[in-house]
Coordinates of C-alpha atoms in Angstrom, one line a residue:
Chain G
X1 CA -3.8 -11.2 10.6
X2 CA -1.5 -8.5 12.5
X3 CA -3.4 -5.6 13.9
X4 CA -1.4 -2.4 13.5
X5 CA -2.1 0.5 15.4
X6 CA -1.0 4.0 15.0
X7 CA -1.4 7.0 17.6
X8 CA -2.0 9.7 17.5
X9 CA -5.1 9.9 14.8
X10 CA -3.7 13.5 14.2
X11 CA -0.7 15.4 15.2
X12 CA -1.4 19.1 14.7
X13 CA 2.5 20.6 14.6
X14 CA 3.9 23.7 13.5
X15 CA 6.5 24.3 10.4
X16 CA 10.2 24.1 11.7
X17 CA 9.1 21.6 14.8
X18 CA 9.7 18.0 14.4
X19 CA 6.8 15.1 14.8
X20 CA 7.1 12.1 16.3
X21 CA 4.4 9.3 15.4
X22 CA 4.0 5.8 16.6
X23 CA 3.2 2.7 15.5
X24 CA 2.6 -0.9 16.9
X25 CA 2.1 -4.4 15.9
X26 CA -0.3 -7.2 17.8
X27 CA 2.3 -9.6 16.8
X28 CA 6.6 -9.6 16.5
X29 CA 7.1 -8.3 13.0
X30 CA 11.0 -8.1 13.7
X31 CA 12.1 -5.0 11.2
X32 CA 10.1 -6.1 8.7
X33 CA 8.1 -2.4 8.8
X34 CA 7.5 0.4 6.1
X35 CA 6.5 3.9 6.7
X36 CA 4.4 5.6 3.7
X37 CA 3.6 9.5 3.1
X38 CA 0.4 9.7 1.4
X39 CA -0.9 13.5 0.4
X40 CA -4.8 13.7 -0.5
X41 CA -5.4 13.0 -4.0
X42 CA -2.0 10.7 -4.2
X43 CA -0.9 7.4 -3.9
X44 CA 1.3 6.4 -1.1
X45 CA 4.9 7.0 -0.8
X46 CA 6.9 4.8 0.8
X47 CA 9.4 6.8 3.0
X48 CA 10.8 4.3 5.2
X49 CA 11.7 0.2 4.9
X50 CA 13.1 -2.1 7.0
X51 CA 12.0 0.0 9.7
X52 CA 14.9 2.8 9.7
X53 CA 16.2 2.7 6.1
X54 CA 14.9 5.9 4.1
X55 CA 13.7 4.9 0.8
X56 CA 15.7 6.5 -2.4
X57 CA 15.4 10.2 -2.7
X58 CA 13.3 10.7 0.9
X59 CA 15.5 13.2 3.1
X60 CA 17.1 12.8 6.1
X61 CA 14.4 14.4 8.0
X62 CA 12.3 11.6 7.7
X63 CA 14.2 8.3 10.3
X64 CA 12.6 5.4 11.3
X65 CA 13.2 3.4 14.6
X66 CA 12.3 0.0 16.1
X67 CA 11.7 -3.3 16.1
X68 CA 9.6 -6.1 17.1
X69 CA 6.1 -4.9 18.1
X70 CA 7.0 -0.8 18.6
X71 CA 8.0 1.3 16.2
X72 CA 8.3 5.2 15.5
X73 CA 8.8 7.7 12.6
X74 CA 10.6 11.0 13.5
X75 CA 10.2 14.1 11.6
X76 CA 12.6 16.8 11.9
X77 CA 12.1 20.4 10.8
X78 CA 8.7 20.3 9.6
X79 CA 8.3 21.3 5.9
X80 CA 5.2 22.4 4.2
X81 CA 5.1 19.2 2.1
X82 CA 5.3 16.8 5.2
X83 CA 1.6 17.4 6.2
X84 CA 0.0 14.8 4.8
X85 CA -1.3 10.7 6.0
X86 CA 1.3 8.7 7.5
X87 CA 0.5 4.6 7.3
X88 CA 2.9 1.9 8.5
X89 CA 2.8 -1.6 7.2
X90 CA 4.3 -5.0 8.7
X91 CA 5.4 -7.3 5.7
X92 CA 6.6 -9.6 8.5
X93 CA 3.5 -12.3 7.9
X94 CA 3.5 -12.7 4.3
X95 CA 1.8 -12.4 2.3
X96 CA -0.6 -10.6 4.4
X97 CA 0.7 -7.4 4.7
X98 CA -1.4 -5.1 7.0
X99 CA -1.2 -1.6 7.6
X100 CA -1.9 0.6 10.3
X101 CA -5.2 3.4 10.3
X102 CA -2.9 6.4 9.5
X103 CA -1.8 9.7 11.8
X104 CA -2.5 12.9 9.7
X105 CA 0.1 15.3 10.3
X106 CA -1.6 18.4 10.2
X107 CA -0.5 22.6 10.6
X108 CA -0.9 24.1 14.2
Chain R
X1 CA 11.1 4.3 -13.6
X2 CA 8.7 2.0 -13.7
X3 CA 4.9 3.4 -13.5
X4 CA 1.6 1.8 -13.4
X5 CA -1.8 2.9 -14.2
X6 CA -5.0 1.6 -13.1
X7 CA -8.0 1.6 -15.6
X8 CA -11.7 0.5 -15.5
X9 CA -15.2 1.7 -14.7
X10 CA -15.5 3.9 -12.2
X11 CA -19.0 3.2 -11.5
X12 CA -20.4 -0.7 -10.9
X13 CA -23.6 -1.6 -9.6
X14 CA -24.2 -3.7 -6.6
X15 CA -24.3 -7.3 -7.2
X16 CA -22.2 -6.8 -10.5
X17 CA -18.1 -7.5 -10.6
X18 CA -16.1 -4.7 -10.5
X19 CA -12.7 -5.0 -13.1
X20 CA -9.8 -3.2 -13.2
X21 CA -6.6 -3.1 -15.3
X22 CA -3.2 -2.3 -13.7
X23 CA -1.0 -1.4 -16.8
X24 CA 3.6 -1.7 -16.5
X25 CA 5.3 0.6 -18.1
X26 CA 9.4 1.0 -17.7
X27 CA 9.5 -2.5 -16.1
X28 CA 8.6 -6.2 -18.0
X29 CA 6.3 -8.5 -15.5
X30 CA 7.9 -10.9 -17.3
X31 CA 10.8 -10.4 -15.7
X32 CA 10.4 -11.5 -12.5
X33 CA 11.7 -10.7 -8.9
X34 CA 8.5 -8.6 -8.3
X35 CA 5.0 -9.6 -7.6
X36 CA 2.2 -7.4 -8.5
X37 CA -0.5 -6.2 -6.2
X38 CA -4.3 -4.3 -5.7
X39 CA -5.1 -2.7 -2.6
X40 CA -7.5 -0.5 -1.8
X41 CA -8.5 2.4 0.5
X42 CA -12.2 2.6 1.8
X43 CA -12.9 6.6 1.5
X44 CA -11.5 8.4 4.5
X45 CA -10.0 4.9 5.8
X46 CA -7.0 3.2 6.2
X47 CA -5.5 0.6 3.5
X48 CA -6.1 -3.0 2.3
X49 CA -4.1 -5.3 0.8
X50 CA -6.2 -7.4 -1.7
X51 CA -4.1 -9.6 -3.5
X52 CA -0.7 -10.2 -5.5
X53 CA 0.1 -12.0 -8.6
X54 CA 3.4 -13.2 -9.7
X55 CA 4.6 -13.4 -13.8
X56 CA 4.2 -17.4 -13.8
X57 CA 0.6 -17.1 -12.4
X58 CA 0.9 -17.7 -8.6
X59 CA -1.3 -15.8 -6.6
X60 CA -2.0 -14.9 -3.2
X61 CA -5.5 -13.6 -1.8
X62 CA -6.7 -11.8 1.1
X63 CA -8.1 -14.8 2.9
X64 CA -11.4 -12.0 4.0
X65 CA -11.9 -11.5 0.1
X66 CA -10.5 -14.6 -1.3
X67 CA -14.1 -15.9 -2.4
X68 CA -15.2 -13.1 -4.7
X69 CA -11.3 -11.9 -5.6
X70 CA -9.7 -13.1 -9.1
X71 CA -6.3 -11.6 -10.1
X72 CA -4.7 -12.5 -13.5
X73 CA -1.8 -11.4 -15.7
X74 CA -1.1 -11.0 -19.3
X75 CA 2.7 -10.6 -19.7
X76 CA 2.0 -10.1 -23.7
X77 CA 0.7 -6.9 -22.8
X78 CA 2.5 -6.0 -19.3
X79 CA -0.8 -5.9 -17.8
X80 CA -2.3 -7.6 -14.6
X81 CA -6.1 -7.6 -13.5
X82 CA -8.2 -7.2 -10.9
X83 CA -12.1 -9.1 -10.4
X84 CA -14.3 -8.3 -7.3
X85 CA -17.3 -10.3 -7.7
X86 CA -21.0 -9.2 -5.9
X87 CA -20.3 -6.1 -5.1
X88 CA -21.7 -4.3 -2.4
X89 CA -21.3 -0.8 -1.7
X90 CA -18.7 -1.6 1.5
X91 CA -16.5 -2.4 -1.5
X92 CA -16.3 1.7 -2.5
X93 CA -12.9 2.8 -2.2
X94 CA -9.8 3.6 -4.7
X95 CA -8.0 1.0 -5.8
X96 CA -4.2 0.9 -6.9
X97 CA -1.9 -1.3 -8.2
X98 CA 1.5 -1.3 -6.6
X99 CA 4.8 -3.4 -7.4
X100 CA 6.7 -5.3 -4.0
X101 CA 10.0 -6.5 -4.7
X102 CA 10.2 -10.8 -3.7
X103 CA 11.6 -10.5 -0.5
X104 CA 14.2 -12.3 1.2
X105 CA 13.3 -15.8 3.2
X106 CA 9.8 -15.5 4.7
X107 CA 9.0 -12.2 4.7
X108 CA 7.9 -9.8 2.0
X109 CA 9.1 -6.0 1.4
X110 CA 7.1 -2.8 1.1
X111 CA 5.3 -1.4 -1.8
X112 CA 8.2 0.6 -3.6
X113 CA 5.7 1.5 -6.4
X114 CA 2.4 2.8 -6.9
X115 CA -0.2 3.5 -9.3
X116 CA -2.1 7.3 -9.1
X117 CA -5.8 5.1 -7.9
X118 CA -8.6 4.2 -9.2
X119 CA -11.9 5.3 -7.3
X120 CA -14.6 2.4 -8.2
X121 CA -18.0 3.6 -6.6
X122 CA -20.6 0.6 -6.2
X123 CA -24.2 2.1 -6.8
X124 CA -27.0 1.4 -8.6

């Protein structure tokens, strides 16, 4: 199984400033990495696939970067509705897809 | 769009098999290209991938829950199910059923789909 690991836990930002969140993988996983938004009381969204290609109907805010074993999700412009979970998957070592614990991007 | 929609107790006692119910609607199972998946997410915790099922029956377990896991399909009714056997309260968490497109060569793709969860508390 390959260990993803996400950092930081939480990233406590203000609206209008841009996040930047990590995300690593034990193993190569080439690009084969998705980002998902998840909001409490939903299911995840997936943002990002292929590690830098935005999913249909996410904005350009949200870009993906990467490859191999370090990866990164940048958010520009903070809006309200981007504080929320962020999870990153591998689907590089299928079919055992394994995420990563999450960074909770949270208002400063 | 396609949309799923877990179903099923909410509430299973330990040592009893939890089942759930992942319903299609706005794409056939039947038609293939997709295989169909539970995961689930421990309260507070990170996510799991259980298992996935594809329209002609091939399946593909979590090797950590493979022994008490059973997945199945019924295509007649654009439904595919989930079994946890022996239940313990560790296995608390909301489930969902989630669609991942067959990916290219060796390597799978992301969830593009996602049902709303179902939370399945084990307690007696």
């Amino acid at each position: 199984e390959i260990v993803m690991t996400q950092s930081p836990a939480t990233l406590s930002v203000s609206p209008g400033e841009g996040a930047t969140l990590s995300c690593w993988a034990g193993q190569s996983v080439s690009s084969n990495l998705a980002w998902y938004q998840q909001k409490p009381g939903q299911a995840p969204r997936l943002l990002i696939y292929g590690a830098s290609t935005r999913a249909t109907g996410i904005p350009a805010r949200f870009s993906g970067s990467g490859s191999g074993t370090e990866f990164t999700l940048t958010i520009t412009s903070l809006q309200s509705e981007d504080f929320a979970i962020y999870f990153c998957q591998q689907y590089n070592n299928w079919p055992q897809g394994t995420f990563g614990q999450g960074t909770k991007v949270e208002i400063k | 769009q396609v949309q799923l929609q877990e179903s099923g107790p909410g509430l299973v006692k330990p040592s009893q098999t939890l089942s759930l119910t992942c319903t299609v609607s706005g794409d056939s199972i039947r038609r293939g290209g997709y295989y169909w998946s539970w995961i689930r997410q421990h309260p507070g915790k990170g996510l799991e991938w259980i298992g996935y099922i594809y329209y002609s029956g091939d399946i593909y377990y979590n090797q950590s829950l493979k022994s008490r896991v059973t997945i199945s399909v019924d295509t007649s009714k654009n439904q595919f199910s989930l079994k946890l056997s022996s239940v313990t309260a560790a296995d608390t968490a909301v489930y969902y059923c989630a669609r991942e497109k067959v990916g290219p060569g060796s390597s799978g793709s992301p969830f593009d789909s996602w049902g709303q969860g179902s939370l399945v508390i084990v307690s007696s």
